[in-house]
Amino acid sequence: MNTDRSKSYPLRRRAVVKEILAQRSNSLVVAGLGAPAWDLAAAGDQPLNFPLWGAMGGAVPLGLGLALAQPTRRVIVITGDGEMLMGLGSLATVAIQRPPNLVIVVLDNERYGETGMQLTHTAGSVDLAAVAAASGIPICSTVRDKKGLNAILLQIRKGAGPVFFDIKVRAERLPLVLPPKNGAYLKDRFRLALLGADAVD
Amino acid sequence: MTGSESETWPQDIYRILVNNRVRQVAYVPDMGHARLIEMCHKSSDIKAVVLTTEEEGVALLAGAWLGGERGVLLMQSSGVGNCINMLSLTRICRMPLLILVAMRGQWGEFNPWQIPMGQNTNQVLISAGVMTFAVDDQNRVKETVEAATKIAFEGSAATAVLISQRILGAKTFGK
């Protein structure tokens, strides 16, 4: 395990999320629990964000169900390495369904950030993009710097998915920016914004 | 001895799902659900999603609901335990969820490893905030699934139908 490697990664998670969402248009965005949810809030809270405060391992399958239900919308799941590791099987499920509109972005700082910055498996031998590729997800890569990030932005917006990017980001403690945490409210505002009157049937 | 061709309840369940606008059917298979799964895969109205573990289905159907689609989750009783933490998503967001559980570890079970989860399925679901409807007569499957479907989607509630081994037939592996 590489205990210090991720402390010097050049990409910073908040800037990465802002860049990815800069031209989100009408995309639907799901964030995994912990830092990715705070990063999404820092980029700007809005009704078509669905930040998770729990349900660890559920971000990708939730994004899959949403992508299948809304095939004309881009669905972007932003999660962390620890959350992704808890639901690795969901990459296999995504690969079999092959939704063209689903984008999975892992902000990989190689740590369990909310619980004391303990190392995750990605600080050792585990390569999440390789897991996604071996599962059959057609577009997968690991991104390590600004050049690499610039190279994937178009695929995030338009690539024939599912696409999976493991973005290596610096391990750092950042100020908390918290989204709303009332789940019923998050659900209702999301459905109202997306479905209009059909949200209440 | 599971699901003889003359039994109509798997078709009844399929029709209930289609009539209630269920569009996503997520499952980890059980022999008791085999015919229903087959019908869902052949259906143009339904997307059948095979899972690697049952809790994926809880999250998947939460996403479906956010996107305006109804779903159902099929599993055997051993899968219920896998769902416990993920069910907090359904509960805290007050979303509908319909689960159809093919029971093991109860009526005439030959595999002792199925018994601990099978004997606790009902309590575990109730503890996790899921209403349960047990059915052990094949003539009552239709009405029970209809009732659970209605409560789930009209009441934004989590419901589970527990389909007894008395209906499914106990597995024997030829013993």
Coordinates of C-alpha atoms in Angstrom, one line a residue:
Chain A
M1 CA 0.0 0.0 0.0
N2 CA 1.2 3.5 -0.9
T3 CA 0.7 5.5 2.2
D4 CA 1.7 8.9 0.9
R5 CA 1.2 8.7 -2.9
S6 CA -2.1 10.4 -3.1
K7 CA -1.1 13.4 -1.0
S8 CA 0.8 14.8 -4.0
Y9 CA -1.7 14.0 -6.8
P10 CA -2.1 17.3 -8.9
L11 CA -5.9 17.2 -9.4
R12 CA -8.0 18.7 -6.7
R13 CA -11.5 17.2 -6.2
R14 CA -13.6 20.3 -5.9
A15 CA -12.1 21.8 -9.1
V16 CA -12.5 18.5 -10.9
V17 CA -16.2 18.4 -10.0
K18 CA -16.8 22.0 -11.0
E19 CA -15.1 21.4 -14.4
I20 CA -17.1 18.2 -15.1
L21 CA -20.4 20.0 -14.2
A22 CA -19.6 23.3 -15.9
Q23 CA -21.6 22.3 -19.0
R24 CA -23.9 19.8 -17.4
S25 CA -26.9 21.2 -19.3
N26 CA -29.9 19.2 -18.2
S27 CA -27.9 16.2 -16.8
L28 CA -29.1 14.4 -13.7
V29 CA -26.3 14.1 -11.1
V30 CA -26.0 11.5 -8.3
A31 CA -23.3 11.8 -5.7
G32 CA -22.1 9.0 -3.4
L33 CA -22.0 9.6 0.3
G34 CA -19.3 11.6 2.0
A35 CA -16.9 13.9 0.2
P36 CA -18.4 13.5 -3.3
A37 CA -21.7 14.8 -2.0
W38 CA -20.0 17.8 -0.4
D39 CA -18.1 18.4 -3.6
L40 CA -21.4 18.4 -5.5
A41 CA -22.9 20.9 -3.1
A42 CA -19.8 23.0 -3.4
A43 CA -20.2 23.1 -7.2
G44 CA -23.8 24.4 -6.6
D45 CA -26.8 22.7 -5.1
Q46 CA -29.8 22.3 -7.3
P47 CA -32.9 20.1 -7.7
L48 CA -31.4 17.8 -10.3
N49 CA -28.7 16.8 -7.8
F50 CA -29.3 13.7 -5.8
P51 CA -26.6 13.6 -3.0
L52 CA -26.6 10.4 -0.9
W53 CA -25.9 10.6 2.8
G54 CA -25.9 6.9 3.3
A55 CA -26.7 3.8 1.2
M56 CA -23.0 3.1 0.7
G57 CA -22.4 1.0 -2.4
G58 CA -25.6 2.3 -3.9
A59 CA -24.6 5.3 -6.0
V60 CA -23.9 3.4 -9.2
P61 CA -27.0 1.1 -9.2
L62 CA -29.1 4.2 -8.3
G63 CA -27.6 6.0 -11.3
L64 CA -28.3 2.9 -13.4
G65 CA -32.0 2.8 -12.5
L66 CA -32.3 6.5 -13.3
A67 CA -30.5 6.1 -16.6
L68 CA -32.8 3.3 -17.7
A69 CA -35.8 5.4 -16.7
Q70 CA -34.6 8.5 -18.4
P71 CA -32.8 7.3 -21.6
T72 CA -32.8 10.8 -23.2
R73 CA -31.0 12.4 -20.2
R74 CA -27.3 12.2 -19.3
V75 CA -26.9 10.7 -15.9
I76 CA -23.6 11.4 -14.1
V77 CA -22.7 9.5 -11.0
I78 CA -19.9 11.0 -9.0
T79 CA -18.6 8.9 -6.2
G80 CA -15.6 8.0 -4.1
D81 CA -13.2 5.0 -4.2
G82 CA -14.5 3.6 -0.9
E83 CA -18.1 3.8 -2.0
M84 CA -17.3 2.3 -5.4
L85 CA -15.4 -0.6 -3.7
M86 CA -18.5 -1.5 -1.7
G87 CA -20.5 -1.9 -4.8
L88 CA -18.0 -3.3 -7.3
G89 CA -20.6 -5.8 -8.5
S90 CA -22.8 -3.0 -9.7
L91 CA -20.2 -2.3 -12.5
A92 CA -21.0 -5.8 -13.8
T93 CA -24.7 -5.0 -13.7
V94 CA -24.1 -1.7 -15.5
A95 CA -22.1 -3.5 -18.2
I96 CA -24.8 -6.0 -18.9
Q97 CA -27.5 -3.2 -19.2
R98 CA -25.1 -1.0 -21.2
P99 CA -27.1 2.3 -20.8
P100 CA -25.5 4.8 -23.3
N101 CA -26.4 7.8 -21.2
L102 CA -24.7 6.7 -17.9
V103 CA -21.4 8.3 -16.8
I104 CA -19.6 7.1 -13.7
V105 CA -16.8 9.2 -12.2
V106 CA -14.9 8.0 -9.2
L107 CA -12.9 10.7 -7.3
D108 CA -10.2 8.4 -6.1
N109 CA -8.1 9.8 -3.3
E110 CA -7.2 6.2 -2.2
R111 CA -8.7 7.0 1.3
Y112 CA -11.8 6.6 3.4
G113 CA -12.0 10.3 3.8
E114 CA -14.9 10.7 6.3
T115 CA -13.6 8.2 8.8
G116 CA -10.0 9.2 9.4
M117 CA -8.3 9.0 6.0
Q118 CA -7.6 5.3 6.2
L119 CA -6.2 3.8 3.0
T120 CA -8.5 2.0 0.6
H121 CA -7.7 -0.8 -1.7
T122 CA -6.8 1.6 -4.5
A123 CA -3.8 2.7 -2.5
G124 CA -2.6 -0.9 -3.2
S125 CA -3.2 -3.2 -6.1
V126 CA -6.7 -2.4 -7.1
D127 CA -7.3 -0.6 -10.4
L128 CA -10.9 0.5 -10.6
A129 CA -10.8 1.4 -14.3
A130 CA -9.4 -2.1 -15.0
V131 CA -12.3 -3.6 -13.0
A132 CA -14.8 -1.6 -15.1
A133 CA -13.1 -2.5 -18.3
A134 CA -13.0 -6.2 -17.4
S135 CA -16.7 -6.0 -16.6
G136 CA -17.4 -4.9 -20.1
I137 CA -17.9 -1.1 -19.7
P138 CA -16.9 0.2 -23.2
I139 CA -15.1 3.4 -22.3
C140 CA -12.9 3.4 -19.2
S141 CA -9.7 5.1 -18.1
T142 CA -7.7 6.4 -15.2
V143 CA -7.1 10.2 -15.2
R144 CA -4.1 11.6 -13.4
D145 CA -3.6 15.2 -14.4
K146 CA -5.2 18.2 -16.0
K147 CA -4.4 17.1 -19.5
G148 CA -6.1 13.8 -18.9
L149 CA -9.1 15.5 -17.4
N150 CA -9.4 17.8 -20.5
A151 CA -9.3 14.7 -22.7
I152 CA -12.3 13.1 -21.0
L153 CA -14.7 16.1 -20.7
L154 CA -16.2 15.5 -24.1
Q155 CA -16.8 11.8 -23.4
I156 CA -18.5 12.7 -20.1
R157 CA -20.9 15.0 -22.0
K158 CA -21.4 12.9 -25.1
G159 CA -19.6 9.6 -25.1
A160 CA -21.6 6.5 -26.0
G161 CA -21.8 5.0 -22.6
P162 CA -21.7 3.6 -20.2
V163 CA -18.4 5.4 -19.5
F164 CA -16.2 5.0 -16.4
F165 CA -13.4 7.3 -15.3
D166 CA -11.3 6.8 -12.2
I167 CA -9.9 10.3 -11.4
K168 CA -6.9 10.3 -9.1
V169 CA -7.4 13.3 -6.8
R170 CA -5.3 14.6 -4.0
A171 CA -6.0 13.3 -0.5
E172 CA -6.9 16.5 1.4
R173 CA -9.2 17.7 4.1
L174 CA -11.6 20.4 2.8
P175 CA -14.2 22.6 4.5
L176 CA -17.6 20.8 4.6
V177 CA -20.2 22.1 2.2
L178 CA -23.3 20.2 3.0
P179 CA -26.3 19.7 0.7
P180 CA -29.8 19.2 2.2
K181 CA -30.1 15.9 4.0
N182 CA -33.8 15.3 4.2
G183 CA -34.2 12.4 1.8
A184 CA -37.9 12.9 1.2
Y185 CA -37.2 16.5 0.3
L186 CA -34.3 15.6 -2.0
K187 CA -36.5 13.0 -3.8
D188 CA -39.5 15.3 -4.2
R189 CA -37.6 18.3 -5.5
F190 CA -35.7 16.0 -7.9
R191 CA -38.9 14.4 -9.2
L192 CA -40.8 17.7 -9.5
A193 CA -37.9 19.3 -11.4
L194 CA -37.6 16.3 -13.7
L195 CA -41.2 15.1 -14.1
G196 CA -43.3 18.1 -13.4
A197 CA -46.9 17.3 -12.6
D198 CA -46.3 13.6 -13.2
A199 CA -44.2 13.6 -10.0
V200 CA -47.4 13.5 -8.0
D201 CA -49.5 10.7 -9.3
Chain B
M1 CA -41.3 -29.8 -8.5
T2 CA -41.2 -26.0 -8.7
G3 CA -43.6 -23.9 -10.8
S4 CA -45.4 -26.6 -12.8
E5 CA -46.7 -25.4 -16.2
S6 CA -50.3 -25.6 -15.1
E7 CA -49.8 -23.1 -12.3
T8 CA -51.0 -19.6 -13.4
W9 CA -49.8 -17.5 -10.6
P10 CA -46.5 -16.5 -12.2
Q11 CA -48.5 -15.2 -15.2
D12 CA -50.9 -13.5 -12.8
I13 CA -47.9 -11.7 -11.2
Y14 CA -46.6 -10.7 -14.6
R15 CA -50.0 -9.2 -15.6
I16 CA -50.2 -7.3 -12.3
L17 CA -46.8 -5.8 -12.9
V18 CA -47.6 -4.7 -16.5
N19 CA -51.1 -3.4 -15.5
N20 CA -49.5 -1.3 -12.7
R21 CA -47.0 0.2 -15.1
V22 CA -44.0 -1.5 -13.6
R23 CA -41.1 -1.0 -16.0
Q24 CA -38.0 -2.3 -14.2
V25 CA -37.7 -5.8 -12.8
A26 CA -34.5 -6.3 -10.9
Y27 CA -33.6 -9.7 -9.7
V28 CA -31.2 -12.2 -8.2
P29 CA -32.9 -15.4 -9.3
D30 CA -34.7 -18.1 -7.4
M31 CA -36.2 -21.2 -8.9
G32 CA -39.6 -19.9 -7.6
H33 CA -39.3 -16.8 -9.8
A34 CA -37.9 -18.6 -12.9
R35 CA -41.1 -18.4 -15.0
L36 CA -41.8 -14.7 -14.1
I37 CA -38.1 -13.8 -14.9
E38 CA -38.4 -15.5 -18.3
M39 CA -41.6 -13.6 -19.1
C40 CA -40.0 -10.3 -18.0
H41 CA -37.0 -10.9 -20.3
K42 CA -39.4 -11.6 -23.2
S43 CA -41.5 -8.5 -22.5
S44 CA -41.3 -5.3 -24.5
D45 CA -42.9 -3.4 -21.6
I46 CA -40.3 -4.4 -19.0
K47 CA -36.5 -4.0 -18.6
A48 CA -35.2 -7.0 -16.7
V49 CA -32.1 -6.3 -14.7
V50 CA -30.0 -9.1 -13.3
L51 CA -28.1 -8.1 -10.2
T52 CA -25.0 -9.3 -8.5
T53 CA -26.5 -8.8 -5.1
E54 CA -30.0 -7.9 -3.9
E55 CA -29.1 -4.5 -2.3
E56 CA -28.2 -3.3 -5.8
G57 CA -31.8 -3.7 -6.7
V58 CA -33.0 -1.5 -3.8
A59 CA -30.7 1.3 -5.1
L60 CA -31.6 0.6 -8.7
L61 CA -35.3 1.0 -8.0
A62 CA -34.8 4.2 -6.0
G63 CA -33.1 5.5 -9.2
A64 CA -36.0 4.3 -11.3
W65 CA -38.5 6.1 -9.1
L66 CA -36.5 9.3 -9.2
G67 CA -36.7 9.0 -13.0
G68 CA -40.4 8.3 -12.9
E69 CA -40.5 4.6 -13.4
R70 CA -41.9 1.9 -11.2
G71 CA -40.0 -1.3 -10.4
V72 CA -40.1 -4.5 -8.6
L73 CA -37.4 -6.5 -6.9
L74 CA -37.3 -10.3 -7.0
M75 CA -35.2 -12.4 -4.7
Q76 CA -35.1 -15.4 -2.5
S77 CA -35.3 -15.1 1.3
S78 CA -31.5 -15.4 1.7
G79 CA -31.2 -12.1 -0.2
V80 CA -33.3 -10.1 2.3
G81 CA -30.4 -9.8 4.7
N82 CA -28.2 -8.3 2.0
C83 CA -30.6 -5.4 1.7
I84 CA -30.9 -4.1 5.2
N85 CA -28.7 -1.0 5.1
M86 CA -29.7 -0.1 1.5
L87 CA -33.4 -0.1 2.7
S88 CA -32.6 3.1 4.7
L89 CA -32.5 4.8 1.3
T90 CA -36.1 3.8 0.5
R91 CA -37.3 4.6 4.0
I92 CA -35.6 8.0 4.5
C93 CA -36.6 9.2 1.0
R94 CA -40.1 7.8 1.5
M95 CA -40.1 6.0 -1.8
P96 CA -42.3 3.1 -2.9
L97 CA -40.7 -0.3 -3.1
L98 CA -42.2 -3.7 -4.1
I99 CA -40.3 -6.8 -3.3
L100 CA -41.4 -10.4 -4.1
V101 CA -39.6 -12.9 -2.0
A102 CA -39.5 -16.6 -2.8
M103 CA -39.1 -18.3 0.5
R104 CA -36.5 -20.9 1.5
G105 CA -35.7 -22.3 4.9
Q106 CA -39.2 -22.9 6.0
W107 CA -41.7 -25.5 4.7
G108 CA -39.8 -28.8 4.2
E109 CA -36.4 -27.2 3.6
F110 CA -33.6 -29.8 3.1
N111 CA -30.7 -27.4 3.2
P112 CA -29.9 -26.3 6.8
W113 CA -27.9 -23.2 5.5
Q114 CA -31.2 -21.7 4.3
I115 CA -32.9 -21.9 7.6
P116 CA -31.4 -19.0 9.6
M117 CA -32.3 -16.4 7.0
G118 CA -35.6 -18.0 6.0
Q119 CA -36.8 -18.1 9.6
N120 CA -35.9 -14.5 10.1
T121 CA -37.0 -13.0 6.8
N122 CA -40.3 -11.6 8.0
Q123 CA -38.8 -10.0 11.2
V124 CA -35.9 -8.5 9.3
L125 CA -38.1 -6.9 6.8
I126 CA -40.4 -5.5 9.4
S127 CA -37.4 -4.1 11.4
A128 CA -36.2 -2.4 8.2
G129 CA -39.5 -0.7 7.7
V130 CA -40.9 -3.0 5.0
M131 CA -44.6 -4.2 5.3
T132 CA -44.9 -7.9 4.7
F133 CA -47.6 -10.0 3.2
A134 CA -47.1 -13.8 3.5
V135 CA -49.0 -16.1 1.2
D136 CA -49.0 -19.9 1.3
D137 CA -51.9 -20.8 -1.0
Q138 CA -51.3 -20.4 -4.7
N139 CA -54.9 -19.3 -5.2
R140 CA -54.2 -16.3 -3.1
V141 CA -50.9 -15.2 -4.7
K142 CA -52.7 -12.9 -7.2
E143 CA -54.7 -10.9 -4.6
T144 CA -51.8 -10.7 -2.3
V145 CA -49.4 -9.3 -4.9
E146 CA -52.2 -6.9 -6.0
A147 CA -52.6 -5.7 -2.5
A148 CA -48.9 -5.2 -1.9
T149 CA -48.5 -3.4 -5.2
K150 CA -51.3 -1.0 -4.5
I151 CA -50.0 -0.1 -1.0
A152 CA -46.4 0.3 -2.3
F153 CA -47.3 2.7 -5.2
E154 CA -50.4 4.4 -3.8
G155 CA -48.9 4.8 -0.3
S156 CA -45.2 5.4 -1.1
A157 CA -44.4 2.5 1.1
A158 CA -42.0 -0.5 1.1
T159 CA -43.9 -3.8 0.8
A160 CA -42.8 -7.4 0.4
V161 CA -44.8 -10.5 -0.5
L162 CA -43.3 -13.6 1.0
I163 CA -44.2 -16.6 -1.3
S164 CA -44.2 -19.7 0.8
Q165 CA -42.3 -22.9 0.0
R166 CA -45.7 -24.6 0.3
I167 CA -46.5 -22.9 -3.1
L168 CA -43.0 -23.1 -4.6
G169 CA -42.3 -26.7 -3.5
A170 CA -39.3 -27.6 -1.4
K171 CA -36.2 -28.2 -3.3
T172 CA -34.9 -31.7 -3.0
F173 CA -31.9 -32.1 -5.3
G174 CA -33.3 -35.5 -6.0
K175 CA -33.2 -36.7 -2.4

